[in-house]
Amino acid sequence: MKAEIAEKLVRTGKGTPMGELMRRYWVPILMSSELPEPDCAPLRVQILSENLLAFRDSTGRPGLVDEFCSHRGASLFFGRNEENGIRCSYHGLKFNVLGECVDVPSAPQACKQMGIKGYPCVERGGLIWAYMGPKELQPVPPALEWCELDPSHVFFSKRIQECNYLQAMEGGIDTAHVSYVHRYEIDEDPAYRGSKSNDYMKADGNVVFEIDDTEFGLSIYGRRNGEIDSYYWRVTQWLFPWFTLIPPSGDHPLTGHIWVPIDDCHCWTWSISFRPDKPLTEIERAEMRRGAGIHFDLIPGTFKTKTNRDNDYLIDRQSQKDLTTYSGIRGFAMQDASLQESMGPIQNRENEKLLPTDRAIAMVRRALLDAADAVQRGEPAPALSAECQRVRAAAVLLPRESKPQPWAEEHLVDAMDAPVYAL
Amino acid sequence: MKAEIAEKLVRTGKGTPMGELMRRYWVPILMSSELPEPDCAPLRVQILSENLLAFRDSTGRPGLVDEFCSHRGASLFFGRNEENGIRCSYHGLKFNVLGECVDVPSAPQACKQMGIKGYPCVERGGLIWAYMGPKELQPVPPALEWCELDPSHVFFSKRIQECNYLQAMEGGIDTAHVSYVHRYEIDEDPAYRGSKSNDYMKADGNVVFEIDDTEFGLSIYGRRNGEIDSYYWRVTQWLFPWFTLIPPSGDHPLTGHIWVPIDDCHCWTWSISFRPDKPLTEIERAEMRRGAGIHFDLIPGTFKTKTNRDNDYLIDRQSQKDLTTYSGIRGFAMQDASLQESMGPIQNRENEKLLPTDRAIAMVRRALLDAADAVQRGEPAPALSAECQRVRAAAVLLPRESKPQPWAEEHLVDAMDAPVYAL
Amino acid sequence: MKAEIAEKLVRTGKGTPMGELMRRYWVPILMSSELPEPDCAPLRVQILSENLLAFRDSTGRPGLVDEFCSHRGASLFFGRNEENGIRCSYHGLKFNVLGECVDVPSAPQACKQMGIKGYPCVERGGLIWAYMGPKELQPVPPALEWCELDPSHVFFSKRIQECNYLQAMEGGIDTAHVSYVHRYEIDEDPAYRGSKSNDYMKADGNVVFEIDDTEFGLSIYGRRNGEIDSYYWRVTQWLFPWFTLIPPSGDHPLTGHIWVPIDDCHCWTWSISFRPDKPLTEIERAEMRRGAGIHFDLIPGTFKTKTNRDNDYLIDRQSQKDLTTYSGIRGFAMQDASLQESMGPIQNRENEKLLPTDRAIAMVRRALLDAADAVQRGEPAPALSAECQRVRAAAVLLPRESKPQPWAEEHLVDAMDAPVYAL
């Protein structure tokens, strides 16, 4: 890959083509619970390389504004979250959730020119989302399936990943790696064990992929042998610009990820487990909190995982020899993080040599580049409608002669009332 | 502010316009007590982005020389402070307090060409000062009021501040911020409480400023309502190139600051409390050592404050709600440091929007730029005389019809035998 | 020294003139014991600014290959060291010790194009050496005297030094500094004390040097007064491109060093003690492990010394006054490291002023530059033959009228069956 193209893919700051594309979508910023009540403590938030401040005003509205006061540049983090606004501690300037300046004690007439940037926020699915793009192009609110479920049906976690969003997200799209680094995890992990899917996946390592560009992003169909007259299909999706969906195993929940750039060398990796049809059990929640499935164990008071780059992900070479782990590292999330972060803060894509199993990755890159180019030309970003977000992953046995696409279009796209397909 | 002007203001390394201006003045380097006796351990000192070594020779003279040996570049910090010189441990070259090479054991005849830079030092007011400018332009020794007092009348502290000197010093000039971040401190702090001044300041938040350019720097007159027929005037000063003076409250001491660049992203913040007329009491000293008033509490063995950027200045959000602090941070010094350092290592002044209350700041910038330009043109730096340093801050009630300037000129400039004016 | 020349001397990455010169020699990479058995845990190795992975395959052969997989760039450190190859944990690509790709599970036909760089390795004298240069120019294996001794005769240690290799190696060549920073160490240190050599060295500090360019590098002859009719000669050598040899004192072992660039701001300092004629005793080994002589004490699990830059080398100023140390620092290695590292990551040689005692240093620089230039012109690197490595240091009394060169050529060059000359 040419350096110039690679740069376009990985740079997401204000004014970059990819950054401008991403700013056409609602960006997940925080869990609603991180701003637990009106007038609570504000939080510093870095997203897409912008330094911002999130707070909740006296009426409970969340706001995302410039971290720094327009006057002398002091951080509003040290401000007072007062009656419907955050007040800078330096000279008392006050800003509401829209970034409008509502008080300049020493010069009230200066209010109008002292405003700071403020991004509209909405709360959906237990998250606070911000829209950081041109006002007139603000899309409909987030409408992914898990956004519209009762909180009892959903479990979130997030962690700071020490690399560019793209190599992290590419790991999420890349189903080929499951048979390697995750090989011995499937049977062990409480969020995966004991499903028919696991049996099919272990029995047939030679997956055949069909990948389709779609209105919402990418549909990835992975085929393995099923029963004598059927194929076992796993249908996963990538949705513009950073969502992935993963089918359930047995009666375990559906899962998904979001990869959101913090800056170009760090990203938020969000992991979501959810059930459309019933609440998660307390046991499931407890296991996830301890790091089951796609989740992980955090250093208290932080979003950094206990298992991390500084401690070589607690690699245990003996467990490689014992075949209890493949790479010596435990847990799906940490297995992925170890490899993705090992590529460096920004993978050098000039040196990579893609293989046929990387087709989904190549297609996602192409889709992102095309969409970024379209936005640069003044055309709309793709997949902004609610329908485009209402997509679901599935695992299903289909007769050997059937193509999976018609089935998927009927049961997985904008059909959230359909049953969950899992094995 | 244009980027180019901002750069000129904040860069102070050798050869920069502001750096050259600052090198025309005596620079406070260390407390005399940091070099406690003849031939004591040398200290590494970074000032104005130069790496230097301070030591005291066998006769007790302080010296400030290049940190590195002229021969192979080893640090003289690892040298031996021997009979009237520091001897490099690598090959035995020896340098006196002037930087002259006085011994090259393997090649005595090479002495002359092996000298290193050495800056003249004086001790005044319990500090070691160095002159880092052109030899022929060395000014009279420091003559600020607190320099000429008996040590029993003075208390010093210094701390490393993690930002450019200018945004720190601007905080010291900026009297408008007192009513915000320091609002609840005045009544609590043992070095401020219980004065008539506090009552006037709380009763009238709407200060009216008059600011005059003077021979020594800037005089700032802040007017609040006093008694029925009088105004309460606070007279503070900024003296070229980095001194400020603050009036006393009640019978508390006079105070002042010095902001000295370490490099362009760090500065020394010196804080001085002093009484012209009588010694500080032991109780006052003990309180200051614990961080009272403009002082602070240090991590033992360092000049880093316990409350610092790494721990978010121990912010206590509940104390904001309780109105026991304004910003959640305790102590004048830490309240200032939190805001000044939050602007980043070097404040981005291209984005700032000054308000009318920033007039003193704008005038100091102008004065510094003009003086730096004058020096560049070969003209002398301002305010080098002893008279220009013999200035004092005051708080005073004057009849409503009186202007404060004539009073100040009579009682506060080169009139160190006048009584202290305080309320 | 001109900046351009200094740059040429200190830069050793791929493609730099000095880097290319160094790549014509076998590079010491690891102790054999760091890869203790077939299929043991692989190690990340940074050498000459290249990020590499060392591992031992199932037959026990050591390999040094690119750290990163050719496919997506994941680190092979997280791979599996399996039957004669390291397998990437991401997608199962497998590489042998030559860097050849021997398995691409998803696309076997792609093997040929997926190879990574692999450098030939040999084991000699308890070390693993790699050859990182053009294949057709691979020289004979390392043949230094200590390479060919039984392991019972040799003791190694290595430490990370936080500076460029050149200023470290120059310290090793520079015999003039022994009389300063090491002055009080010779009598104290168990690996030096009680020899006739020490008496001569203390009695006559005024060494006279003769230095000769040789086929292998440099011979340095240091003359002091011996007995009434003899001179005491110390013969030390520098061998292309990074070896030094030091004569024994009394019945203590011979010693030597290797300085190998990690990157341009860090190097490995190897220290070797050996006896051609008999094994080292257990007491000697125990003392060396505790840091005697040229060795040092490491933070367990690392190659960082306990005494290091972060703790100012545990400098003890009182011991300077007591004359129990010269610089306040204990141990030959740490005395050297403190000074060499104090020059900064890369010494600024534009400012240095060489003295007559620096002649050996100047000659080594010249020799390295000439050799690098020769390689750039397509000529062979010097000193690649086995004979050029079979050189030995010595301390000897010779009649006052004798020149030392003929004696040295007879007894110290390619004459490893001669007795050890020590006093």
mmCIF file of N, CA, C and O in Angstrom, chain C residues 239-308:
data_model
loop_
_atom_site.group_PDB
_atom_site.id
_atom_site.type_symbol
_atom_site.label_atom_id
_atom_site.label_comp_id
_atom_site.label_asym_id
_atom_site.label_seq_id
_atom_site.Cartn_x
_atom_site.Cartn_y
_atom_site.Cartn_z
ATOM 1 N N LEU C 239 40.329 -3.637 18.329
ATOM 2 C CA LEU C 239 40.154 -4.465 17.133
ATOM 3 C C LEU C 239 38.882 -4.027 16.410
ATOM 4 O O LEU C 239 37.853 -3.796 17.056
ATOM 5 N N PHE C 240 38.956 -3.944 15.095
ATOM 6 C CA PHE C 240 37.771 -3.600 14.296
ATOM 7 C C PHE C 240 36.612 -4.519 14.648
ATOM 8 O O PHE C 240 36.811 -5.723 14.785
ATOM 9 N N PRO C 241 35.402 -4.034 14.700
ATOM 10 C CA PRO C 241 35.055 -2.613 14.746
ATOM 11 C C PRO C 241 34.724 -2.153 16.160
ATOM 12 O O PRO C 241 34.448 -0.982 16.323
ATOM 13 N N TRP C 242 34.739 -3.068 17.175
ATOM 14 C CA TRP C 242 34.221 -2.653 18.496
ATOM 15 C C TRP C 242 34.828 -3.403 19.666
ATOM 16 O O TRP C 242 34.286 -3.339 20.772
ATOM 17 N N PHE C 243 35.935 -4.085 19.456
ATOM 18 C CA PHE C 243 36.546 -4.862 20.539
ATOM 19 C C PHE C 243 37.708 -4.108 21.179
ATOM 20 O O PHE C 243 38.457 -3.424 20.484
ATOM 21 N N THR C 244 37.877 -4.273 22.490
ATOM 22 C CA THR C 244 39.110 -3.827 23.143
ATOM 23 C C THR C 244 39.627 -4.948 24.033
ATOM 24 O O THR C 244 38.863 -5.793 24.498
ATOM 25 N N LEU C 245 40.943 -4.927 24.251
ATOM 26 C CA LEU C 245 41.604 -5.918 25.100
ATOM 27 C C LEU C 245 42.417 -5.188 26.159
ATOM 28 O O LEU C 245 43.071 -4.177 25.865
ATOM 29 N N ILE C 246 42.367 -5.694 27.384
ATOM 30 C CA ILE C 246 43.029 -5.044 28.518
ATOM 31 C C ILE C 246 43.925 -6.077 29.201
ATOM 32 O O ILE C 246 43.489 -7.206 29.442
ATOM 33 N N PRO C 247 45.179 -5.712 29.525
ATOM 34 C CA PRO C 247 46.071 -6.704 30.124
ATOM 35 C C PRO C 247 45.689 -7.022 31.563
ATOM 36 O O PRO C 247 45.036 -6.218 32.228
ATOM 37 N N PRO C 248 46.130 -8.175 32.054
ATOM 38 C CA PRO C 248 45.826 -8.557 33.431
ATOM 39 C C PRO C 248 46.732 -7.828 34.410
ATOM 40 O O PRO C 248 47.793 -7.317 34.047
ATOM 41 N N SER C 249 46.294 -7.758 35.664
ATOM 42 C CA SER C 249 47.141 -7.274 36.754
ATOM 43 C C SER C 249 47.446 -8.490 37.609
ATOM 44 O O SER C 249 46.524 -9.163 38.081
ATOM 45 N N GLY C 250 48.706 -8.769 37.820
ATOM 46 C CA GLY C 250 49.105 -9.910 38.648
ATOM 47 C C GLY C 250 48.504 -11.188 38.104
ATOM 48 O O GLY C 250 48.557 -11.447 36.886
ATOM 49 N N ASP C 251 47.923 -11.970 38.979
ATOM 50 C CA ASP C 251 47.362 -13.243 38.503
ATOM 51 C C ASP C 251 45.871 -13.129 38.230
ATOM 52 O O ASP C 251 45.166 -14.123 38.224
ATOM 53 N N HIS C 252 45.396 -11.908 38.052
ATOM 54 C CA HIS C 252 43.991 -11.726 37.694
ATOM 55 C C HIS C 252 43.801 -12.034 36.212
ATOM 56 O O HIS C 252 44.768 -12.079 35.458
ATOM 57 N N PRO C 253 42.549 -12.239 35.768
ATOM 58 C CA PRO C 253 42.323 -12.626 34.371
ATOM 59 C C PRO C 253 42.631 -11.507 33.375
ATOM 60 O O PRO C 253 42.700 -10.327 33.743
ATOM 61 N N LEU C 254 42.778 -11.874 32.122
ATOM 62 C CA LEU C 254 42.714 -10.927 31.013
ATOM 63 C C LEU C 254 41.273 -10.431 30.894
ATOM 64 O O LEU C 254 40.337 -11.145 31.262
ATOM 65 N N THR C 255 41.111 -9.240 30.336
ATOM 66 C CA THR C 255 39.754 -8.735 30.173
ATOM 67 C C THR C 255 39.599 -8.060 28.812
ATOM 68 O O THR C 255 40.589 -7.786 28.114
ATOM 69 N N GLY C 256 38.353 -7.809 28.481
ATOM 70 C CA GLY C 256 38.071 -7.130 27.231
ATOM 71 C C GLY C 256 36.643 -6.628 27.210
ATOM 72 O O GLY C 256 35.854 -6.915 28.117
ATOM 73 N N HIS C 257 36.339 -5.834 26.189
ATOM 74 C CA HIS C 257 34.998 -5.266 26.052
ATOM 75 C C HIS C 257 34.528 -5.381 24.608
ATOM 76 O O HIS C 257 35.351 -5.496 23.686
ATOM 77 N N ILE C 258 33.218 -5.294 24.456
ATOM 78 C CA ILE C 258 32.629 -5.094 23.127
ATOM 79 C C ILE C 258 31.553 -4.028 23.292
ATOM 80 O O ILE C 258 30.790 -4.053 24.262
ATOM 81 N N TRP C 259 31.517 -3.096 22.351
ATOM 82 C CA TRP C 259 30.478 -2.064 22.360
ATOM 83 C C TRP C 259 29.652 -2.193 21.095
ATOM 84 O O TRP C 259 30.167 -1.944 19.991
ATOM 85 N N VAL C 260 28.392 -2.582 21.249
ATOM 86 C CA VAL C 260 27.549 -2.878 20.097
ATOM 87 C C VAL C 260 26.333 -1.962 20.104
ATOM 88 O O VAL C 260 25.557 -1.960 21.066
ATOM 89 N N PRO C 261 26.128 -1.191 19.040
ATOM 90 C CA PRO C 261 24.976 -0.288 19.017
ATOM 91 C C PRO C 261 23.649 -1.048 19.089
ATOM 92 O O PRO C 261 23.436 -2.011 18.351
ATOM 93 N N ILE C 262 22.782 -0.607 19.971
ATOM 94 C CA ILE C 262 21.391 -1.065 19.991
ATOM 95 C C ILE C 262 20.645 -0.157 19.012
ATOM 96 O O ILE C 262 20.152 -0.594 17.991
ATOM 97 N N ASP C 263 20.583 1.105 19.365
ATOM 98 C CA ASP C 263 20.207 2.127 18.386
ATOM 99 C C ASP C 263 21.240 3.237 18.561
ATOM 100 O O ASP C 263 22.260 3.007 19.220
ATOM 101 N N ASP C 264 21.004 4.418 18.016
ATOM 102 C CA ASP C 264 22.079 5.402 18.067
ATOM 103 C C ASP C 264 22.206 6.078 19.424
ATOM 104 O O ASP C 264 23.169 6.822 19.655
ATOM 105 N N CYS C 265 21.272 5.814 20.329
ATOM 106 C CA CYS C 265 21.333 6.403 21.669
ATOM 107 C C CYS C 265 21.539 5.367 22.771
ATOM 108 O O CYS C 265 21.482 5.711 23.959
ATOM 109 N N HIS C 266 21.713 4.117 22.419
ATOM 110 C CA HIS C 266 21.920 3.048 23.399
ATOM 111 C C HIS C 266 22.898 2.036 22.818
ATOM 112 O O HIS C 266 22.896 1.798 21.613
ATOM 113 N N CYS C 267 23.701 1.439 23.683
ATOM 114 C CA CYS C 267 24.546 0.347 23.215
ATOM 115 C C CYS C 267 24.641 -0.749 24.270
ATOM 116 O O CYS C 267 24.361 -0.525 25.446
ATOM 117 N N TRP C 268 24.984 -1.943 23.804
ATOM 118 C CA TRP C 268 25.350 -3.014 24.712
ATOM 119 C C TRP C 268 26.812 -2.849 25.068
ATOM 120 O O TRP C 268 27.666 -2.753 24.174
ATOM 121 N N THR C 269 27.101 -2.830 26.358
ATOM 122 C CA THR C 269 28.487 -2.908 26.799
ATOM 123 C C THR C 269 28.704 -4.316 27.336
ATOM 124 O O THR C 269 28.129 -4.707 28.354
ATOM 125 N N TRP C 270 29.483 -5.085 26.587
ATOM 126 C CA TRP C 270 29.854 -6.429 27.011
ATOM 127 C C TRP C 270 31.190 -6.357 27.742
ATOM 128 O O TRP C 270 32.097 -5.629 27.317
ATOM 129 N N SER C 271 31.332 -7.121 28.799
ATOM 130 C CA SER C 271 32.602 -7.193 29.529
ATOM 131 C C SER C 271 32.974 -8.660 29.663
ATOM 132 O O SER C 271 32.123 -9.485 30.022
ATOM 133 N N ILE C 272 34.226 -8.963 29.373
ATOM 134 C CA ILE C 272 34.687 -10.348 29.332
ATOM 135 C C ILE C 272 35.943 -10.475 30.184
ATOM 136 O O ILE C 272 36.870 -9.679 30.044
ATOM 137 N N SER C 273 35.964 -11.468 31.060
ATOM 138 C CA SER C 273 37.177 -11.819 31.805
ATOM 139 C C SER C 273 37.530 -13.252 31.431
ATOM 140 O O SER C 273 36.637 -14.113 31.388
ATOM 141 N N PHE C 274 38.809 -13.499 31.169
ATOM 142 C CA PHE C 274 39.163 -14.866 30.738
ATOM 143 C C PHE C 274 40.618 -15.176 31.058
ATOM 144 O O PHE C 274 41.462 -14.294 31.186
ATOM 145 N N ARG C 275 40.877 -16.471 31.164
ATOM 146 C CA ARG C 275 42.228 -16.998 31.367
ATOM 147 C C ARG C 275 42.519 -18.004 30.272
ATOM 148 O O ARG C 275 41.833 -19.023 30.178
ATOM 149 N N PRO C 276 43.542 -17.787 29.485
ATOM 150 C CA PRO C 276 43.872 -18.776 28.466
ATOM 151 C C PRO C 276 44.337 -20.088 29.095
ATOM 152 O O PRO C 276 44.064 -21.166 28.564
ATOM 153 N N ASP C 277 44.997 -20.009 30.241
ATOM 154 C CA ASP C 277 45.731 -21.162 30.748
ATOM 155 C C ASP C 277 44.994 -22.000 31.779
ATOM 156 O O ASP C 277 45.354 -23.158 31.997
ATOM 157 N N LYS C 278 43.993 -21.474 32.436
ATOM 158 C CA LYS C 278 43.290 -22.268 33.445
ATOM 159 C C LYS C 278 41.903 -21.684 33.690
ATOM 160 O O LYS C 278 41.636 -20.509 33.379
ATOM 161 N N PRO C 279 41.011 -22.492 34.281
ATOM 162 C CA PRO C 279 39.651 -21.995 34.525
ATOM 163 C C PRO C 279 39.652 -20.873 35.544
ATOM 164 O O PRO C 279 40.564 -20.759 36.371
ATOM 165 N N LEU C 280 38.605 -20.014 35.455
ATOM 166 C CA LEU C 280 38.353 -19.036 36.506
ATOM 167 C C LEU C 280 37.897 -19.802 37.747
ATOM 168 O O LEU C 280 37.221 -20.832 37.633
ATOM 169 N N THR C 281 38.255 -19.303 38.923
ATOM 170 C CA THR C 281 37.824 -19.991 40.143
ATOM 171 C C THR C 281 36.383 -19.605 40.478
ATOM 172 O O THR C 281 35.867 -18.592 39.989
ATOM 173 N N GLU C 282 35.787 -20.396 41.332
ATOM 174 C CA GLU C 282 34.404 -20.093 41.747
ATOM 175 C C GLU C 282 34.350 -18.764 42.498
ATOM 176 O O GLU C 282 33.385 -18.012 42.388
ATOM 177 N N ILE C 283 35.391 -18.492 43.275
ATOM 178 C CA ILE C 283 35.436 -17.220 44.005
ATOM 179 C C ILE C 283 35.492 -16.047 43.034
ATOM 180 O O ILE C 283 34.767 -15.057 43.171
ATOM 181 N N GLU C 284 36.326 -16.168 42.007
ATOM 182 C CA GLU C 284 36.391 -15.102 41.005
ATOM 183 C C GLU C 284 35.027 -14.879 40.332
ATOM 184 O O GLU C 284 34.575 -13.748 40.171
ATOM 185 N N ARG C 285 34.390 -15.968 39.945
ATOM 186 C CA ARG C 285 33.071 -15.838 39.301
ATOM 187 C C ARG C 285 32.056 -15.159 40.223
ATOM 188 O O ARG C 285 31.280 -14.313 39.795
ATOM 189 N N ALA C 286 32.077 -15.579 41.487
ATOM 190 C CA ALA C 286 31.129 -14.983 42.441
ATOM 191 C C ALA C 286 31.384 -13.482 42.585
ATOM 192 O O ALA C 286 30.446 -12.676 42.599
ATOM 193 N N GLU C 287 32.664 -13.095 42.661
ATOM 194 C CA GLU C 287 32.988 -11.670 42.771
ATOM 195 C C GLU C 287 32.533 -10.905 41.521
ATOM 196 O O GLU C 287 31.996 -9.798 41.604
ATOM 197 N N MET C 288 32.753 -11.487 40.366
ATOM 198 C CA MET C 288 32.350 -10.813 39.124
ATOM 199 C C MET C 288 30.828 -10.659 39.046
ATOM 200 O O MET C 288 30.320 -9.639 38.605
ATOM 201 N N ARG C 289 30.137 -11.706 39.487
ATOM 202 C CA ARG C 289 28.676 -11.603 39.495
ATOM 203 C C ARG C 289 28.204 -10.462 40.388
ATOM 204 O O ARG C 289 27.185 -9.853 40.131
ATOM 205 N N ARG C 290 28.977 -10.184 41.454
ATOM 206 C CA ARG C 290 28.612 -9.064 42.332
ATOM 207 C C ARG C 290 29.126 -7.734 41.811
ATOM 208 O O ARG C 290 28.906 -6.706 42.429
ATOM 209 N N GLY C 291 29.839 -7.747 40.671
ATOM 210 C CA GLY C 291 30.249 -6.480 40.072
ATOM 211 C C GLY C 291 31.727 -6.169 40.176
ATOM 212 O O GLY C 291 32.133 -5.027 39.924
ATOM 213 N N ALA C 292 32.555 -7.133 40.517
ATOM 214 C CA ALA C 292 33.982 -6.861 40.647
ATOM 215 C C ALA C 292 34.599 -6.522 39.295
ATOM 216 O O ALA C 292 34.099 -6.914 38.240
ATOM 217 N N GLY C 293 35.711 -5.781 39.354
ATOM 218 C CA GLY C 293 36.475 -5.476 38.157
ATOM 219 C C GLY C 293 35.637 -4.692 37.168
ATOM 220 O O GLY C 293 34.997 -3.703 37.518
ATOM 221 N N ILE C 294 35.634 -5.137 35.921
ATOM 222 C CA ILE C 294 34.907 -4.417 34.881
ATOM 223 C C ILE C 294 33.443 -4.818 34.844
ATOM 224 O O ILE C 294 32.690 -4.356 33.983
ATOM 225 N N HIS C 295 33.019 -5.694 35.775
ATOM 226 C CA HIS C 295 31.626 -6.163 35.762
ATOM 227 C C HIS C 295 30.755 -5.264 36.639
ATOM 228 O O HIS C 295 31.213 -4.209 37.072
ATOM 229 N N PHE C 296 29.492 -5.690 36.890
ATOM 230 C CA PHE C 296 28.521 -4.760 37.504
ATOM 231 C C PHE C 296 27.343 -5.568 38.004
ATOM 232 O O PHE C 296 27.192 -6.744 37.678
ATOM 233 N N ASP C 297 26.508 -4.901 38.767
ATOM 234 C CA ASP C 297 25.395 -5.569 39.428
ATOM 235 C C ASP C 297 24.097 -5.148 38.727
ATOM 236 O O ASP C 297 23.820 -3.956 38.604
ATOM 237 N N LEU C 298 23.342 -6.135 38.279
ATOM 238 C CA LEU C 298 22.153 -5.841 37.466
ATOM 239 C C LEU C 298 20.864 -5.905 38.281
ATOM 240 O O LEU C 298 20.764 -6.686 39.234
ATOM 241 N N ILE C 299 19.875 -5.111 37.849
ATOM 242 C CA ILE C 299 18.517 -5.268 38.374
ATOM 243 C C ILE C 299 18.014 -6.623 37.884
ATOM 244 O O ILE C 299 18.008 -6.882 36.678
ATOM 245 N N PRO C 300 17.627 -7.511 38.803
ATOM 246 C CA PRO C 300 17.252 -8.870 38.377
ATOM 247 C C PRO C 300 16.206 -8.864 37.258
ATOM 248 O O PRO C 300 15.272 -8.057 37.275
ATOM 249 N N GLY C 301 16.390 -9.742 36.301
ATOM 250 C CA GLY C 301 15.445 -9.844 35.196
ATOM 251 C C GLY C 301 15.673 -8.813 34.109
ATOM 252 O O GLY C 301 14.899 -8.727 33.154
ATOM 253 N N THR C 302 16.720 -7.992 34.257
ATOM 254 C CA THR C 302 17.008 -6.960 33.260
ATOM 255 C C THR C 302 18.513 -6.923 32.992
ATOM 256 O O THR C 302 19.289 -7.581 33.687
ATOM 257 N N PHE C 303 18.917 -6.142 32.006
ATOM 258 C CA PHE C 303 20.327 -5.857 31.804
ATOM 259 C C PHE C 303 20.616 -4.385 32.113
ATOM 260 O O PHE C 303 21.517 -3.773 31.548
ATOM 261 N N LYS C 304 19.825 -3.853 33.015
ATOM 262 C CA LYS C 304 20.041 -2.483 33.496
ATOM 263 C C LYS C 304 20.757 -2.571 34.846
ATOM 264 O O LYS C 304 20.377 -3.371 35.694
ATOM 265 N N THR C 305 21.763 -1.751 35.033
ATOM 266 C CA THR C 305 22.506 -1.810 36.296
ATOM 267 C C THR C 305 21.712 -1.141 37.411
ATOM 268 O O THR C 305 20.987 -0.172 37.178
ATOM 269 N N LYS C 306 21.890 -1.673 38.617
ATOM 270 C CA LYS C 306 21.208 -1.076 39.779
ATOM 271 C C LYS C 306 21.667 0.368 39.977
ATOM 272 O O LYS C 306 20.893 1.238 40.355
ATOM 273 N N THR C 307 22.937 0.583 39.764
ATOM 274 C CA THR C 307 23.536 1.906 39.820
ATOM 275 C C THR C 307 23.390 2.488 38.421
ATOM 276 O O THR C 307 23.967 1.943 37.476
ATOM 277 N N ASN C 308 22.607 3.548 38.262
ATOM 278 C CA ASN C 308 22.361 4.015 36.898
ATOM 279 C C ASN C 308 22.004 5.494 36.855
ATOM 280 O O ASN C 308 21.952 6.151 37.896
#
